[in-house]
PDB file of C-alpha atoms and ligand atoms in Angstrom:
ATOM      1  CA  UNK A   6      15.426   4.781 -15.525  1.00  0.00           C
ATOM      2  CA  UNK A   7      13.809   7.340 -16.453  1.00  0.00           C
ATOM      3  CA  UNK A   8      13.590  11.493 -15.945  1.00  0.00           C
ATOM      4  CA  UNK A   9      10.824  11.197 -14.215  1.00  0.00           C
ATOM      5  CA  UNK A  10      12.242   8.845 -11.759  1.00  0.00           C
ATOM      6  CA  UNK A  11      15.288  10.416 -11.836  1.00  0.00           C
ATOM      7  CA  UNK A  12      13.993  13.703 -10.910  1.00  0.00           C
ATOM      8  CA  UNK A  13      11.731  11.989  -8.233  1.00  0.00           C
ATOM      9  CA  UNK A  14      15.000   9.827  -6.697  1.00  0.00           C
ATOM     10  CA  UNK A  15      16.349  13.402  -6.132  1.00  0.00           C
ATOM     11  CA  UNK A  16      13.260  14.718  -4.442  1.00  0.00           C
ATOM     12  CA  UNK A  17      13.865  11.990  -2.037  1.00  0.00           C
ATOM     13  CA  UNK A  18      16.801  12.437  -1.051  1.00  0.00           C
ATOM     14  CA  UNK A  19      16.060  15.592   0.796  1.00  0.00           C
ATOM     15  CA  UNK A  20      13.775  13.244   3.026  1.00  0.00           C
ATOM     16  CA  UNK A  21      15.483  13.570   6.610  1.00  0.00           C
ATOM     17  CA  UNK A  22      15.646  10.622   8.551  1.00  0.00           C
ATOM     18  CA  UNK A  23      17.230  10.785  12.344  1.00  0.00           C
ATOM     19  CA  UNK A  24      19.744   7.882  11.845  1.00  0.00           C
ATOM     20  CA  UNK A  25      20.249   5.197   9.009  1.00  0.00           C
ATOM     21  CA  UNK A  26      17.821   2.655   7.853  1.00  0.00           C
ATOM     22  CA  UNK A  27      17.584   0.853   4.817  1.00  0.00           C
ATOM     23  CA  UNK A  28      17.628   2.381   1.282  1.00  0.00           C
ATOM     24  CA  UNK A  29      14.188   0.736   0.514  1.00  0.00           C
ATOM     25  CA  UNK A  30      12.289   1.876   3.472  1.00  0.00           C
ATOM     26  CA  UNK A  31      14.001   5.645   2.724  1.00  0.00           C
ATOM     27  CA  UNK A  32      12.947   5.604  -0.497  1.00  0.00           C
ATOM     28  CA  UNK A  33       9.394   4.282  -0.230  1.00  0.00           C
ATOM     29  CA  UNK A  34       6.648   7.029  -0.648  1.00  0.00           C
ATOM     30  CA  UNK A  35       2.403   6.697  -0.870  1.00  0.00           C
ATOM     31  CA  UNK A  36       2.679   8.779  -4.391  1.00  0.00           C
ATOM     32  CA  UNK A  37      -0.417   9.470  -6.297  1.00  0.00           C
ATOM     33  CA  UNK A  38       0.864  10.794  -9.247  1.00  0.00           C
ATOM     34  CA  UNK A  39       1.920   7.730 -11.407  1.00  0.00           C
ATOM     35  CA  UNK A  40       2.840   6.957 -15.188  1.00  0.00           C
ATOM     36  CA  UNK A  41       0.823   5.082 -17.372  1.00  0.00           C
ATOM     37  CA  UNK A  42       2.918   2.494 -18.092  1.00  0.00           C
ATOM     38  CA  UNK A  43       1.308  -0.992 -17.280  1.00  0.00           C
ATOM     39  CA  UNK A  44       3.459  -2.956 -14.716  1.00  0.00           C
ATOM     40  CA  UNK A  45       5.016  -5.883 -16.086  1.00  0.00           C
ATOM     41  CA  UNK A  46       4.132  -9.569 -15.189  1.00  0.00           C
ATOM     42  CA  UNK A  47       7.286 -10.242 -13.696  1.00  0.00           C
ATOM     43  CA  UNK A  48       7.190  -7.148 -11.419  1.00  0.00           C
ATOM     44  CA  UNK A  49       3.623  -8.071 -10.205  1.00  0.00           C
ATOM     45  CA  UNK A  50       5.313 -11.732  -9.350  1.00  0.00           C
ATOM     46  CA  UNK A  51       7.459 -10.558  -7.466  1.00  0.00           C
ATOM     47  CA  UNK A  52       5.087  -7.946  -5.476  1.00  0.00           C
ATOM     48  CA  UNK A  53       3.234 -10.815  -4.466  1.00  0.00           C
ATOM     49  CA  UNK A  54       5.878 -13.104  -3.750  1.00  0.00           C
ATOM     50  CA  UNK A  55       7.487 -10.703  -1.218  1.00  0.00           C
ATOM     51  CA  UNK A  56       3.754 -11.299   0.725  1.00  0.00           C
ATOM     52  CA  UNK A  57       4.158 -14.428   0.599  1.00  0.00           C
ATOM     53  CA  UNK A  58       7.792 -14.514   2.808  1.00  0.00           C
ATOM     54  CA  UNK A  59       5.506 -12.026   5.846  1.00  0.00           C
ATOM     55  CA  UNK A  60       5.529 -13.354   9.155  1.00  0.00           C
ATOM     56  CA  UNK A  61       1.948 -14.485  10.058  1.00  0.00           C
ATOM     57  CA  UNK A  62      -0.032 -15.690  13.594  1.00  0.00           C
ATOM     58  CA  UNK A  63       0.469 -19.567  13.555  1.00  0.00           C
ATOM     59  CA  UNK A  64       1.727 -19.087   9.687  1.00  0.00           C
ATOM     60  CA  UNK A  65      -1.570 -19.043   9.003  1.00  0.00           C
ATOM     61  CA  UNK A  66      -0.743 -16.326   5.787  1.00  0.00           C
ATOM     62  CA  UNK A  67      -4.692 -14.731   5.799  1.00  0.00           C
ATOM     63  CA  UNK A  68      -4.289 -12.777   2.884  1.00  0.00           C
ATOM     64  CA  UNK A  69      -6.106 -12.486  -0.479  1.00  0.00           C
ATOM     65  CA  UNK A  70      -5.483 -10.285  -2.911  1.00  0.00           C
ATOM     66  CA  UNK A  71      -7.490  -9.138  -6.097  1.00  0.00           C
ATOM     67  CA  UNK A  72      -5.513  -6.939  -8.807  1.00  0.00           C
ATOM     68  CA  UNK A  73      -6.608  -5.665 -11.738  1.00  0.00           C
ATOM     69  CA  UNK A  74      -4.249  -4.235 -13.857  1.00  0.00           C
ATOM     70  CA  UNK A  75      -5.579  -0.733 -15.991  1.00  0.00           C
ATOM     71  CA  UNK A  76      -5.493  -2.562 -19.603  1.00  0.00           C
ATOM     72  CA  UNK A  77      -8.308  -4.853 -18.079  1.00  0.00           C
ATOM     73  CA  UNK A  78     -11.111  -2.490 -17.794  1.00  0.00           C
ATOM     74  CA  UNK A  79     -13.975  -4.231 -16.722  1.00  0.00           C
ATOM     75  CA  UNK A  80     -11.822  -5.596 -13.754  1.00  0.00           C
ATOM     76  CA  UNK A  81     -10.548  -2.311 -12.694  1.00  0.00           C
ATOM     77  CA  UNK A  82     -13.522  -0.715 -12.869  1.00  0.00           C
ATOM     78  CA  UNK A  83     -14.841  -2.707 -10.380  1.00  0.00           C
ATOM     79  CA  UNK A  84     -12.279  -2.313  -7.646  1.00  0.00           C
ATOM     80  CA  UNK A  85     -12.400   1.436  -8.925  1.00  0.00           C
ATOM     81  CA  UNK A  86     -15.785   1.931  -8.097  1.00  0.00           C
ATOM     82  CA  UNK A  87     -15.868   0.526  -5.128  1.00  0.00           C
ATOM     83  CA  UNK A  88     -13.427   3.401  -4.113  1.00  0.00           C
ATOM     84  CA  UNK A  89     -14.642   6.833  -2.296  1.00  0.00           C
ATOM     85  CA  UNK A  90     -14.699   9.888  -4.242  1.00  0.00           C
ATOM     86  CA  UNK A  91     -11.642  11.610  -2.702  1.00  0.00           C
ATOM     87  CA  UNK A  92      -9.755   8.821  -3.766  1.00  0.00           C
ATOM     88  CA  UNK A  93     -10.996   8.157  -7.170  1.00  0.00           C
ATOM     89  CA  UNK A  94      -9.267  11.918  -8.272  1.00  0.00           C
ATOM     90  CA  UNK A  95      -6.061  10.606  -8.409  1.00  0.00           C
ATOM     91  CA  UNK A  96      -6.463   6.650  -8.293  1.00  0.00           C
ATOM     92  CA  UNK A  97      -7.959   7.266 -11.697  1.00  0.00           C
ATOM     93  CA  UNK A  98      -5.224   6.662 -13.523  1.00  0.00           C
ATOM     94  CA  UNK A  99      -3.270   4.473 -11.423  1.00  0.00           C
ATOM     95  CA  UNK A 100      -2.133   1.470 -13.737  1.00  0.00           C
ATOM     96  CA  UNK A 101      -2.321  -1.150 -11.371  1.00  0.00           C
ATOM     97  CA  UNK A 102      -5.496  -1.366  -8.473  1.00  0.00           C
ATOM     98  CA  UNK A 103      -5.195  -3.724  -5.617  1.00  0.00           C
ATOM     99  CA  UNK A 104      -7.644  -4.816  -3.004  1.00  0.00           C
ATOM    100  CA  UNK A 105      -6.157  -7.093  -0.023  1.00  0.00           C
ATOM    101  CA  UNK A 106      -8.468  -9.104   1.877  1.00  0.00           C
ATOM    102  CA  UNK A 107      -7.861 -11.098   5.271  1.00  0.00           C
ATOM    103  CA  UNK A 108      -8.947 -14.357   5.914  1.00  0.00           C
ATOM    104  CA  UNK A 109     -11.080 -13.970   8.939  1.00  0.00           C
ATOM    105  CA  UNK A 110     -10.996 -17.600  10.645  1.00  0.00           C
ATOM    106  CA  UNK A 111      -8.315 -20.053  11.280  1.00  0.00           C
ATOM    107  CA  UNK A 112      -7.804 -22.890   8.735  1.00  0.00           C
ATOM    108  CA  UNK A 113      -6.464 -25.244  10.493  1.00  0.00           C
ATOM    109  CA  UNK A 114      -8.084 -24.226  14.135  1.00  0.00           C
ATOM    110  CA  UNK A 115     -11.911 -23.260  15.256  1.00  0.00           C
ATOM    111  CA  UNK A 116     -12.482 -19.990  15.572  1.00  0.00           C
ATOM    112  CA  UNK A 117     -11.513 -16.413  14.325  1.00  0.00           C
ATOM    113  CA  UNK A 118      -7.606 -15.327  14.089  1.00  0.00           C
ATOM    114  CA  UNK A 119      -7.461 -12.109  16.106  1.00  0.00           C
ATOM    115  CA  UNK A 120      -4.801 -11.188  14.115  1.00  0.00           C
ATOM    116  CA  UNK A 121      -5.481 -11.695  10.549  1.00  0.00           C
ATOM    117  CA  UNK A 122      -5.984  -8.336   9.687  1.00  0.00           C
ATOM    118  CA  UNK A 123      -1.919  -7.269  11.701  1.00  0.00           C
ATOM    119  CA  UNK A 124      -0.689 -10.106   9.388  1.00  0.00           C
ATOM    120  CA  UNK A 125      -2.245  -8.736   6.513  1.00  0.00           C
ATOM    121  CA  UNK A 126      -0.558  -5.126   7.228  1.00  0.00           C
ATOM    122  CA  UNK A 127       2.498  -6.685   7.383  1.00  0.00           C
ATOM    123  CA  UNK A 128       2.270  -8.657   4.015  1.00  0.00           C
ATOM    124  CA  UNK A 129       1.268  -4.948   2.289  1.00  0.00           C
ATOM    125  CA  UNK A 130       4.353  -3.527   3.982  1.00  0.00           C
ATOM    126  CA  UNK A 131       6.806  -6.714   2.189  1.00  0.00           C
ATOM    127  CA  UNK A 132       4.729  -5.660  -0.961  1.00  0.00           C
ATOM    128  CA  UNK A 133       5.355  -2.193  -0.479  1.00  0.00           C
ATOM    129  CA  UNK A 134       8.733  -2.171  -0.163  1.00  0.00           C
ATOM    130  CA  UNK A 135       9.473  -4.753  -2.863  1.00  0.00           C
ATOM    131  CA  UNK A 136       7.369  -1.992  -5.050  1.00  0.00           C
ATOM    132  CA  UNK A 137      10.488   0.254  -3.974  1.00  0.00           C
ATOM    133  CA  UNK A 138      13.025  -2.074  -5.250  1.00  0.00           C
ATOM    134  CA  UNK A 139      11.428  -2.976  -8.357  1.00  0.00           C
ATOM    135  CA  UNK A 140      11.283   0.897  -9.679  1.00  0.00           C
ATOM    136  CA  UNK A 141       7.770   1.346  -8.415  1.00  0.00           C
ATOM    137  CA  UNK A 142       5.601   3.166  -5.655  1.00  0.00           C
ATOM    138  CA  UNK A 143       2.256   1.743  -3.827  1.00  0.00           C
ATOM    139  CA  UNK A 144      -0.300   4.217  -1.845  1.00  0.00           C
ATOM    140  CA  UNK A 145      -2.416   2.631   0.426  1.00  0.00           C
ATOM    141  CA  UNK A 146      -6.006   2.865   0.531  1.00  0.00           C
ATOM    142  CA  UNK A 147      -8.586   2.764   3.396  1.00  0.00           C
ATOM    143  CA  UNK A 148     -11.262   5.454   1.611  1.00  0.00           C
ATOM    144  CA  UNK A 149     -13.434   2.839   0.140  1.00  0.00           C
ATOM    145  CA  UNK A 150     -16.842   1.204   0.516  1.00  0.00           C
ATOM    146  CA  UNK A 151     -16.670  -2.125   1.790  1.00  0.00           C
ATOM    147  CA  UNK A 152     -19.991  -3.466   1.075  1.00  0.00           C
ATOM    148  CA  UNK A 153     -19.449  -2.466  -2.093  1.00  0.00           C
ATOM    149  CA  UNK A 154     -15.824  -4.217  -2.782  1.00  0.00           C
ATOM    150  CA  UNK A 155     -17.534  -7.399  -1.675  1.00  0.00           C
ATOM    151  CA  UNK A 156     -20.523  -7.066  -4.131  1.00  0.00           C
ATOM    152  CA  UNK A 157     -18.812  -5.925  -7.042  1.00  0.00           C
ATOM    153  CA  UNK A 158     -16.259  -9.023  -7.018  1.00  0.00           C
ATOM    154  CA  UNK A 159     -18.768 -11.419  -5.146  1.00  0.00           C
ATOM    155  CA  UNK A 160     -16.296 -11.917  -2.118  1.00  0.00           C
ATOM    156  CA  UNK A 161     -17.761 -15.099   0.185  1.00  0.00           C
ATOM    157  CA  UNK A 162     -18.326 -13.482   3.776  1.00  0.00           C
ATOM    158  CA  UNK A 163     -15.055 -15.571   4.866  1.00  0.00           C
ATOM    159  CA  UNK A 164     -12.941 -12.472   4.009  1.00  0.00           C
ATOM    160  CA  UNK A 165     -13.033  -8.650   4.990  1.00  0.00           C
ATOM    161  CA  UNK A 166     -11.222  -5.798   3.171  1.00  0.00           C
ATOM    162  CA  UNK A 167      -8.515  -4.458   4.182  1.00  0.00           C
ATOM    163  CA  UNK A 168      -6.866  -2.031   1.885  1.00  0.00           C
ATOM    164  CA  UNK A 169      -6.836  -1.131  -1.493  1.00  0.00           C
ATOM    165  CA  UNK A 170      -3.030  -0.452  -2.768  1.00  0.00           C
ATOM    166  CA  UNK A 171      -2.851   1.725  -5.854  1.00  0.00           C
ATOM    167  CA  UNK A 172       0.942   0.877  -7.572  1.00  0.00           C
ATOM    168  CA  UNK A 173       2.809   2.181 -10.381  1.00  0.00           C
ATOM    169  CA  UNK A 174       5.927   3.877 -11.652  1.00  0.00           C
ATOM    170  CA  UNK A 175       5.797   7.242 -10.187  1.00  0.00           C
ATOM    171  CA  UNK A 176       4.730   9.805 -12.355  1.00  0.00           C
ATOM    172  CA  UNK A 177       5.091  13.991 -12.251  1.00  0.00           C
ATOM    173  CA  UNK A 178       2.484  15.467  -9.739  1.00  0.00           C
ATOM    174  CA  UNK A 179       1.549  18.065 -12.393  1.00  0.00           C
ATOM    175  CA  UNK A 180      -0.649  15.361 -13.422  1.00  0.00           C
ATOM    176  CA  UNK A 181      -2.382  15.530 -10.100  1.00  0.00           C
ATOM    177  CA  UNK A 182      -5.396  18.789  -9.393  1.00  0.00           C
ATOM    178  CA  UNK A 183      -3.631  21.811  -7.448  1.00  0.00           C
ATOM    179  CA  UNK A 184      -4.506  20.823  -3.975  1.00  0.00           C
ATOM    180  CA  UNK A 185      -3.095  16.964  -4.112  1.00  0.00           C
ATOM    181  CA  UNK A 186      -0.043  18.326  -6.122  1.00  0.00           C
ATOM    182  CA  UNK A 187       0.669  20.935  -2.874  1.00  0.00           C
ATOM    183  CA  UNK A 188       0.169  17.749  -0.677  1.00  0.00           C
ATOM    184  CA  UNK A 189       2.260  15.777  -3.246  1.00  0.00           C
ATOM    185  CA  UNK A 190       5.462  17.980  -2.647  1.00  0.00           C
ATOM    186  CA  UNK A 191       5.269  18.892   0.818  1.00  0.00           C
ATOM    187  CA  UNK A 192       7.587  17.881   3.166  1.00  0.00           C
ATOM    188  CA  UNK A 193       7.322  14.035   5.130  1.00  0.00           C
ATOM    189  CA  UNK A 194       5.987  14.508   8.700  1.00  0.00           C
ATOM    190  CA  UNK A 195       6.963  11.785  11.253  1.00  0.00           C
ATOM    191  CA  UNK A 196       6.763  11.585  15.444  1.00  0.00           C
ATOM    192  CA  UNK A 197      10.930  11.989  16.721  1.00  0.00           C
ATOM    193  CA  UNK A 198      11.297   8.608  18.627  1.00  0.00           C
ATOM    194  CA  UNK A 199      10.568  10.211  21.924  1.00  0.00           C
ATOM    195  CA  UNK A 200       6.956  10.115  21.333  1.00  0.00           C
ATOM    196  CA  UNK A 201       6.270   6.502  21.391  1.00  0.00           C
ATOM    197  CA  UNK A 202       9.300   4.718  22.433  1.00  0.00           C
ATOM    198  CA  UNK A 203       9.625   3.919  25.632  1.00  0.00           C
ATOM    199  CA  UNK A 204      12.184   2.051  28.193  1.00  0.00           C
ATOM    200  CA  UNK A 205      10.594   2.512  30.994  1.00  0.00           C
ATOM    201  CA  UNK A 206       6.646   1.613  32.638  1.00  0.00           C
ATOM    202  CA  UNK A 207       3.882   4.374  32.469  1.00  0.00           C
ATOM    203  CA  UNK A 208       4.996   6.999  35.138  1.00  0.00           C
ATOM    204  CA  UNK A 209       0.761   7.163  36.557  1.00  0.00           C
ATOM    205  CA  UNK A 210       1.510  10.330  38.109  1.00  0.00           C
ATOM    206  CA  UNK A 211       1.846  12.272  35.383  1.00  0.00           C
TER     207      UNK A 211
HETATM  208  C1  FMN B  26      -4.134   1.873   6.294  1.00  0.00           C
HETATM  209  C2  FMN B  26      -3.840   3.053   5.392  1.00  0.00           C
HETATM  210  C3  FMN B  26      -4.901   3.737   4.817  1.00  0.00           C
HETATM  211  C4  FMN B  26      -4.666   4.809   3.957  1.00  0.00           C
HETATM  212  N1  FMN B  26      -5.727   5.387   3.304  1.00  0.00           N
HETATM  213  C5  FMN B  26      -5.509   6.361   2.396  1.00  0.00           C
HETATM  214  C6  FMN B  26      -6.594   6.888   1.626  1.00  0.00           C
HETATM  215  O1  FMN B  26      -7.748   6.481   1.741  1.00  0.00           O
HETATM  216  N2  FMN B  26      -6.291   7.863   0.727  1.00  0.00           N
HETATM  217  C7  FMN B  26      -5.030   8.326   0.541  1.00  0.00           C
HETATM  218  O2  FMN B  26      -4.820   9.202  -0.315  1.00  0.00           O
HETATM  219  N3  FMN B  26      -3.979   7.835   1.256  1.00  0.00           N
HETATM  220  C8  FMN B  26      -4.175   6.863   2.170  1.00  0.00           C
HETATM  221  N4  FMN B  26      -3.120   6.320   2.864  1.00  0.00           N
HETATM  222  C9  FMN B  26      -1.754   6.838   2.668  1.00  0.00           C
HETATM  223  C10 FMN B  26      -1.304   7.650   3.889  1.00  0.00           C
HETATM  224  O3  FMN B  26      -1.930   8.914   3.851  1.00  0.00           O
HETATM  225  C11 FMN B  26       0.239   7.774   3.897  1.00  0.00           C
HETATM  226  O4  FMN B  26       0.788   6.505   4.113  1.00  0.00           O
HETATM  227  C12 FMN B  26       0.724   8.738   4.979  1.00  0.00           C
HETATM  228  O5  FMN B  26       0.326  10.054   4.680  1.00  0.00           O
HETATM  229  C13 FMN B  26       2.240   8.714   5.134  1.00  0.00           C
HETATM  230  O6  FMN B  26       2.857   8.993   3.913  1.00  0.00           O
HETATM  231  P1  FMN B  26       3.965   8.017   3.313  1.00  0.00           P
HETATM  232  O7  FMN B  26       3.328   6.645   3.174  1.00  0.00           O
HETATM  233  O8  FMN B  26       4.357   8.608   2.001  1.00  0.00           O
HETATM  234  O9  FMN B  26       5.106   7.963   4.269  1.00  0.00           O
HETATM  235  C14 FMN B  26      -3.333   5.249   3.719  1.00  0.00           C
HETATM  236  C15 FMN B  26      -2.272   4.546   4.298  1.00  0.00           C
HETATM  237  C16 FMN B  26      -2.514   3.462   5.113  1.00  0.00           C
HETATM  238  C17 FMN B  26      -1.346   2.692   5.688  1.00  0.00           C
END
């Protein structure tokens, strides 16, 4: 492990949560600030595996993925353009670029699956939090120009983005322009459970 991570473990553990879940979904965090070490092939097995064991409509498992990791420049230049500019700040040095795709129609059934794109949420969540166990962060990506994903890597019409996931080892935000480094070390905002868990029907009269 190293200080970086160390320092960064630390940093995390001053992230409140209102009662206990697990270690991996405490730790997880959409960093932009990574090191530039590559990740390994073993590592991105195993990010992919994990989608692989996501629940799916009918098991129908409707997602793609394209990676490109940072040594192959030609590929990552291609997801990397395809990004918006807001994005490309601090994806520019991201080691390893992702874009996940869902299968828009049944394979084994006529018709669309209404739900391809839910079961490809889930699968980036698995992936996400395998990232966690494995050392590594992922930051999800919606800022991005679709047409231009499905140009640049000559995607057939069967599939339609849906993110792109930026992943690395997480890296000091100092690296990052002033305003994303604020943004980078303020504090976690979440809903309390009150405001969107419910036991009981709409009360209409209110
Ligand atoms: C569908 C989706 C789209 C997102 N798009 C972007 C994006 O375009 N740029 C960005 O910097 N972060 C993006 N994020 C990251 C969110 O801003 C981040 O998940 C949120 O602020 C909560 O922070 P946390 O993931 O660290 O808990 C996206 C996340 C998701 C799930």
């Amino acid at each position: 492990m190293t200080l970086t991570s160390l320092r960064y473990n630390e940093v995390m553990k001053s992230d409140n949560v209102d009662f206990p879940i697990s270690e991996l979904i405490r730790r997880r965090k959409s960093v932009r600030a990574f090191t530039d070490q590559l990740v390994e092939q073993d590592k991105l097995n195993s990010l992919f595996e994990a989608t692989r064991w996501a629940p799916s409509s009918t098991n129908e498992q409707p997602w793609l993925y394209i990676y490109a990791s940072k040594d192959q420049t030609a590929l990552w230049n291609k997801l990397f353009e395809a990004l918006n500019d807001g994005n490309k700040i601090w994806v520019k040095d991201a080691p390893l670029l992702i874009v996940s795709f869902a299968r828009k129609n049944f394979t084994r059934f006529p018709g669309p699956n209404a739900h391809a794109m839910y079961d490809l949420g889930g699968a980036n969540a698995f992936l996400a939090l395998q990232a966690v166990e494995l050392g590594l962060q992922v930051r999800q990506i919606a800022g991005f120009n679709a047409a231009k994903v499905m140009e640049n890597l000559n995607v057939p019409d069967l599939y339609e983005p849906g993110v792109f996931l930026a992943v690395g080892y997480p890296g000091s935000p100092e690296s990052l322009p002033e305003n994303l480094k604020l943004r980078e070390a303020a504090p976690r905002e979440r809903n309390s459970q009150q405001v969107f868990v419910m036991n009981q029907v709409f009360d209409n009269e209110k």
